[in-house]
């Protein structure tokens, strides 16, 4: 069975502050196959890489991203909360990450965080950046908001798309096929062999991720042999070692 590709979830977020350029550079260094990151939009219309709707958890500031300008955001430290050596890390623009990845071979899973704020027009703006950097073949666009995925798909049919979910969907392969997307993005506890097999038979890929992840080598072997096509993990370096061992 083909072993899955290993994507660094929010960058190498077990070693670096999540969703920072340090975490993405580390993913390149450890030899990850790709990166996953989360995107919101600032008050002045820039696409920025951050997981939460607010900056409170991952920076030294407070505020809602869509009420802050890029200048406001650029003044925040997004690294020191994780470790003093990361002091000075900033919330990156999506464009900075595309520029970082462009000369590499890494793939990029862009998760549009339109779960609470819908950021009208974010699909076009995201595609425009992907197109500018010529990254259509290397991006996978996903969201928990499936309206977002469909809007994106209509305007960028060449870019692969996946539906994120975290509930026990009934026959997810049928649902995904009805939407015309390319992949399921379930958490690994919902990626049963039945879900994976039915998805593959329907011509879909399965890209699994973890909620509240802890690394354990025995479990890692099971996940690597589960049949998923991509594993999106906070521990890409450890997974790469286990995958290499065979
Ligand atoms: O894209 C996979 C995973 O990132 C989804 O959950 O909350 O970590 O963005 P979350
Ligand atoms: Mg995410």
Short mmCIF file of C-alpha atoms and ligand atoms in Angstrom, two decimals:
data_model
loop_
_atom_site.label_atom_id
_atom_site.label_comp_id
_atom_site.label_asym_id
_atom_site.label_seq_id
_atom_site.Cartn_x
_atom_site.Cartn_y
_atom_site.Cartn_z
CA UNK A 1 0.00 0.00 0.00
CA UNK A 2 1.27 3.49 -0.82
CA UNK A 3 2.36 5.42 2.28
CA UNK A 4 0.72 8.82 2.81
CA UNK A 5 2.31 12.18 2.19
CA UNK A 6 3.14 14.05 5.38
CA UNK A 7 1.92 17.64 5.75
CA UNK A 8 2.97 19.93 8.60
CA UNK A 9 -0.16 21.10 10.41
CA UNK A 10 0.08 24.89 10.90
CA UNK A 11 3.77 24.34 10.01
CA UNK A 12 5.84 22.20 12.37
CA UNK A 13 3.65 23.33 15.23
CA UNK A 14 5.13 20.82 17.71
CA UNK A 15 8.48 22.61 17.44
CA UNK A 16 7.62 26.20 16.49
CA UNK A 17 4.79 28.69 17.07
CA UNK A 18 1.92 27.63 14.81
CA UNK A 19 1.24 29.40 11.52
CA UNK A 20 4.48 31.43 11.54
CA UNK A 21 7.22 31.63 8.92
CA UNK A 22 9.50 29.87 11.44
CA UNK A 23 7.09 26.91 11.52
CA UNK A 24 6.88 26.84 7.71
CA UNK A 25 10.66 27.11 7.23
CA UNK A 26 11.05 24.22 9.68
CA UNK A 27 8.66 22.14 7.54
CA UNK A 28 10.95 22.71 4.57
CA UNK A 29 13.99 21.76 6.69
CA UNK A 30 12.56 18.50 7.99
CA UNK A 31 11.52 17.46 4.48
CA UNK A 32 7.74 17.56 4.86
CA UNK A 33 5.78 16.89 1.69
CA UNK A 34 3.52 19.85 2.35
CA UNK A 35 2.16 22.41 4.77
CA UNK A 36 -1.32 23.13 6.11
CA UNK A 37 -2.24 26.66 7.22
CA UNK A 38 -5.32 28.70 8.17
CA UNK A 39 -6.45 31.96 6.56
CA UNK A 40 -8.49 34.95 7.79
CA UNK A 41 -8.85 38.50 6.36
CA UNK A 42 -7.78 41.78 7.92
CA UNK A 43 -9.92 44.93 8.09
CA UNK A 44 -8.01 46.40 5.13
CA UNK A 45 -8.50 43.28 2.99
CA UNK A 46 -5.26 41.33 3.36
CA UNK A 47 -5.24 37.54 3.68
CA UNK A 48 -3.40 36.60 6.86
CA UNK A 49 -2.31 33.27 8.30
CA UNK A 50 -3.74 32.58 11.75
CA UNK A 51 -5.91 29.84 13.20
CA UNK A 52 -8.35 31.72 15.42
CA UNK A 53 -10.68 34.62 14.59
CA UNK A 54 -8.78 36.60 17.23
CA UNK A 55 -5.09 37.14 17.88
CA UNK A 56 -5.49 36.56 21.62
CA UNK A 57 -4.18 32.99 21.91
CA UNK A 58 -1.21 33.14 19.54
CA UNK A 59 0.18 36.67 19.95
CA UNK A 60 0.96 39.19 22.67
CA UNK A 61 -2.05 41.30 21.61
CA UNK A 62 -5.81 41.17 21.71
CA UNK A 63 -8.40 41.73 19.01
CA UNK A 64 -10.50 40.37 16.20
CA UNK A 65 -8.52 40.00 12.98
CA UNK A 66 -11.26 41.38 10.74
CA UNK A 67 -11.34 44.54 12.88
CA UNK A 68 -7.55 45.05 12.66
CA UNK A 69 -5.42 46.38 9.80
CA UNK A 70 -2.26 44.68 8.58
CA UNK A 71 -0.32 47.48 10.28
CA UNK A 72 -2.04 46.63 13.59
CA UNK A 73 -1.29 42.93 13.08
CA UNK A 74 2.34 43.54 12.10
CA UNK A 75 3.01 45.07 15.51
CA UNK A 76 2.14 41.86 17.33
CA UNK A 77 4.60 39.20 18.42
CA UNK A 78 3.37 35.76 17.31
CA UNK A 79 6.35 33.76 18.59
CA UNK A 80 7.28 34.53 22.17
CA UNK A 81 4.23 32.79 23.69
CA UNK A 82 5.73 29.53 22.35
CA UNK A 83 9.36 30.15 23.32
CA UNK A 84 11.70 33.10 23.85
CA UNK A 85 13.85 32.12 20.88
CA UNK A 86 10.85 32.80 18.62
CA UNK A 87 10.41 36.39 19.77
CA UNK A 88 9.93 38.62 16.75
CA UNK A 89 7.84 36.17 14.68
CA UNK A 90 4.86 37.92 13.07
CA UNK A 91 1.48 36.85 11.75
CA UNK A 92 2.39 36.13 8.11
CA UNK A 93 0.51 37.22 5.04
CA UNK A 94 -0.64 34.32 2.83
CA UNK A 95 1.42 35.93 0.08
CA UNK A 96 4.62 35.62 2.16
CA UNK A 97 4.04 31.89 2.55
CA UNK A 98 3.42 31.44 -1.18
CA UNK A 99 6.70 33.28 -1.85
CA UNK A 100 8.50 31.04 0.67
CA UNK A 101 7.15 27.82 -0.85
CA UNK A 102 7.38 28.80 -4.51
CA UNK A 103 11.03 27.72 -4.99
CA UNK A 104 10.46 24.43 -3.10
CA UNK A 105 8.54 21.30 -4.05
CA UNK A 106 6.19 21.43 -1.06
CA UNK A 107 2.43 21.31 -1.52
CA UNK A 108 0.18 23.69 0.36
CA UNK A 109 -3.18 23.00 1.98
CA UNK A 110 -4.91 26.37 2.42
CA UNK A 111 -7.76 26.16 4.91
CA UNK A 112 -10.12 29.12 4.58
CA UNK A 113 -11.45 29.88 8.06
CA UNK A 114 -14.88 31.09 7.05
CA UNK A 115 -16.57 29.20 9.88
CA UNK A 116 -17.81 32.26 11.82
CA UNK A 117 -16.97 35.25 9.62
CA UNK A 118 -17.68 34.58 5.96
CA UNK A 119 -15.26 37.17 4.50
CA UNK A 120 -17.25 37.69 1.25
CA UNK A 121 -14.93 37.52 -1.77
CA UNK A 122 -12.16 35.62 0.05
CA UNK A 123 -12.36 32.77 -2.49
CA UNK A 124 -11.53 35.09 -5.42
CA UNK A 125 -8.80 36.84 -3.43
CA UNK A 126 -7.20 33.54 -2.47
CA UNK A 127 -7.32 32.22 -6.01
CA UNK A 128 -5.85 35.44 -7.35
CA UNK A 129 -2.78 34.99 -5.12
CA UNK A 130 -2.44 31.30 -6.01
CA UNK A 131 -2.61 32.25 -9.71
CA UNK A 132 -0.09 35.07 -9.32
CA UNK A 133 2.39 32.59 -7.84
CA UNK A 134 1.55 29.88 -10.38
CA UNK A 135 0.76 27.42 -7.58
CA UNK A 136 -2.50 25.98 -8.96
CA UNK A 137 -1.10 22.45 -9.17
CA UNK A 138 0.41 22.51 -5.67
CA UNK A 139 -2.50 23.84 -3.63
CA UNK A 140 -5.34 21.97 -1.95
CA UNK A 141 -8.12 24.29 -0.81
CA UNK A 142 -10.22 23.17 2.15
CA UNK A 143 -12.74 24.60 4.59
CA UNK A 144 -15.27 23.51 7.18
CA UNK A 145 -17.57 25.92 5.32
CA UNK A 146 -18.54 23.92 2.24
CA UNK A 147 -20.15 26.96 0.60
CA UNK A 148 -16.65 28.44 0.54
CA UNK A 149 -15.23 25.26 -1.02
CA UNK A 150 -17.88 25.26 -3.74
CA UNK A 151 -17.48 28.96 -4.52
CA UNK A 152 -13.73 28.43 -4.81
CA UNK A 153 -14.17 25.35 -6.98
CA UNK A 154 -16.40 27.18 -9.45
CA UNK A 155 -13.86 29.90 -10.05
CA UNK A 156 -10.76 27.68 -9.90
CA UNK A 157 -11.69 24.23 -11.25
CA UNK A 158 -8.02 23.27 -11.71
CA UNK A 159 -7.20 23.59 -8.01
CA UNK A 160 -7.89 20.52 -5.86
CA UNK A 161 -10.50 20.96 -3.14
CA UNK A 162 -11.47 19.08 0.00
CA UNK A 163 -14.26 19.23 2.55
CA UNK A 164 -13.27 19.43 6.19
CA UNK A 165 -15.61 17.93 8.72
CA UNK A 166 -15.51 16.77 12.31
CA UNK A 167 -18.87 15.03 12.74
CA UNK A 168 -19.92 11.48 11.82
CA UNK A 169 -21.12 12.22 8.29
CA UNK A 170 -23.23 9.49 6.73
CA UNK A 171 -21.60 8.19 3.54
CA UNK A 172 -19.20 11.12 3.17
CA UNK A 173 -18.03 9.83 -0.23
CA UNK A 174 -21.55 10.31 -1.65
CA UNK A 175 -21.79 13.81 -0.22
CA UNK A 176 -18.34 14.79 -1.53
CA UNK A 177 -19.12 13.33 -4.95
CA UNK A 178 -22.37 15.31 -5.09
CA UNK A 179 -20.36 18.49 -4.48
CA UNK A 180 -17.72 17.57 -7.06
CA UNK A 181 -14.78 18.08 -4.71
CA UNK A 182 -11.59 15.99 -4.83
CA UNK A 183 -11.05 14.95 -1.23
CA UNK A 184 -12.42 14.21 2.21
CA UNK A 185 -10.64 15.93 5.13
CA UNK A 186 -11.79 13.99 8.21
CA UNK A 187 -10.10 13.89 11.59
CA UNK A 188 -8.23 10.57 11.82
CA UNK A 189 -10.66 9.12 14.38
CA UNK A 190 -13.35 9.32 11.65
CA UNK A 191 -11.13 7.95 8.87
CA UNK A 192 -12.26 4.35 9.19
CA UNK A 193 -11.15 1.74 6.67
CA UNK A 194 -14.72 1.78 5.29
CA UNK A 195 -14.69 5.57 4.80
CA UNK A 196 -11.26 5.38 3.14
CA UNK A 197 -12.16 2.48 0.88
CA UNK A 198 -15.47 3.96 -0.25
CA UNK A 199 -13.79 7.31 -0.89
CA UNK A 200 -11.10 5.69 -3.02
CA UNK A 201 -13.67 3.67 -4.97
CA UNK A 202 -15.46 6.96 -5.67
CA UNK A 203 -12.20 8.47 -6.95
CA UNK A 204 -11.71 10.71 -3.91
CA UNK A 205 -8.56 11.23 -1.85
CA UNK A 206 -8.58 11.14 1.94
CA UNK A 207 -6.55 13.71 3.86
CA UNK A 208 -6.66 13.02 7.59
CA UNK A 209 -5.83 15.39 10.44
CA UNK A 210 -5.79 15.20 14.22
CA UNK A 211 -7.62 16.98 16.95
CA UNK A 212 -5.68 17.12 20.25
CA UNK A 213 -2.73 15.18 18.86
CA UNK A 214 -0.02 13.40 20.83
CA UNK A 215 2.72 11.52 18.99
CA UNK A 216 3.00 7.80 19.60
CA UNK A 217 5.07 5.56 17.31
CA UNK A 218 2.74 2.56 17.42
CA UNK A 219 -0.27 4.72 16.53
CA UNK A 220 1.81 6.49 13.88
CA UNK A 221 2.49 3.15 12.17
CA UNK A 222 -1.23 2.40 12.14
CA UNK A 223 -2.05 5.79 10.64
CA UNK A 224 0.71 5.43 8.04
CA UNK A 225 -0.78 2.08 7.03
CA UNK A 226 -4.40 3.20 7.12
CA UNK A 227 -4.66 3.99 3.43
CA UNK A 228 -5.11 7.75 3.75
CA UNK A 229 -3.38 9.76 1.04
CA UNK A 230 -2.15 12.62 3.23
CA UNK A 231 -1.57 12.87 6.99
CA UNK A 232 -1.73 16.42 8.33
CA UNK A 233 0.23 16.36 11.60
CA UNK A 234 1.91 18.59 14.18
CA UNK A 235 4.77 16.02 14.21
CA UNK A 236 5.90 15.73 10.58
CA UNK A 237 9.53 15.05 11.49
CA UNK A 238 8.58 12.06 13.66
CA UNK A 239 6.17 10.72 11.01
CA UNK A 240 8.82 11.04 8.30
CA UNK A 241 11.24 8.96 10.42
CA UNK A 242 8.63 6.23 10.94
CA UNK A 243 7.62 6.28 7.26
CA UNK A 244 11.28 6.00 6.24
CA UNK A 245 11.76 2.93 8.45
CA UNK A 246 8.98 1.29 6.43
O1 LIG B 1 -7.06 21.23 7.99
C1 LIG B 1 -6.98 20.32 9.02
C2 LIG B 1 -7.12 20.97 10.37
O2 LIG B 1 -6.30 22.10 10.39
C3 LIG B 1 -8.53 21.36 10.67
O3 LIG B 1 -8.70 21.84 11.97
O4 LIG B 1 -8.89 23.56 13.71
O5 LIG B 1 -6.66 22.62 13.17
O6 LIG B 1 -7.78 24.15 11.58
P1 LIG B 1 -7.97 23.08 12.62
MG1 LIG B 2 -6.43 24.14 9.88
#
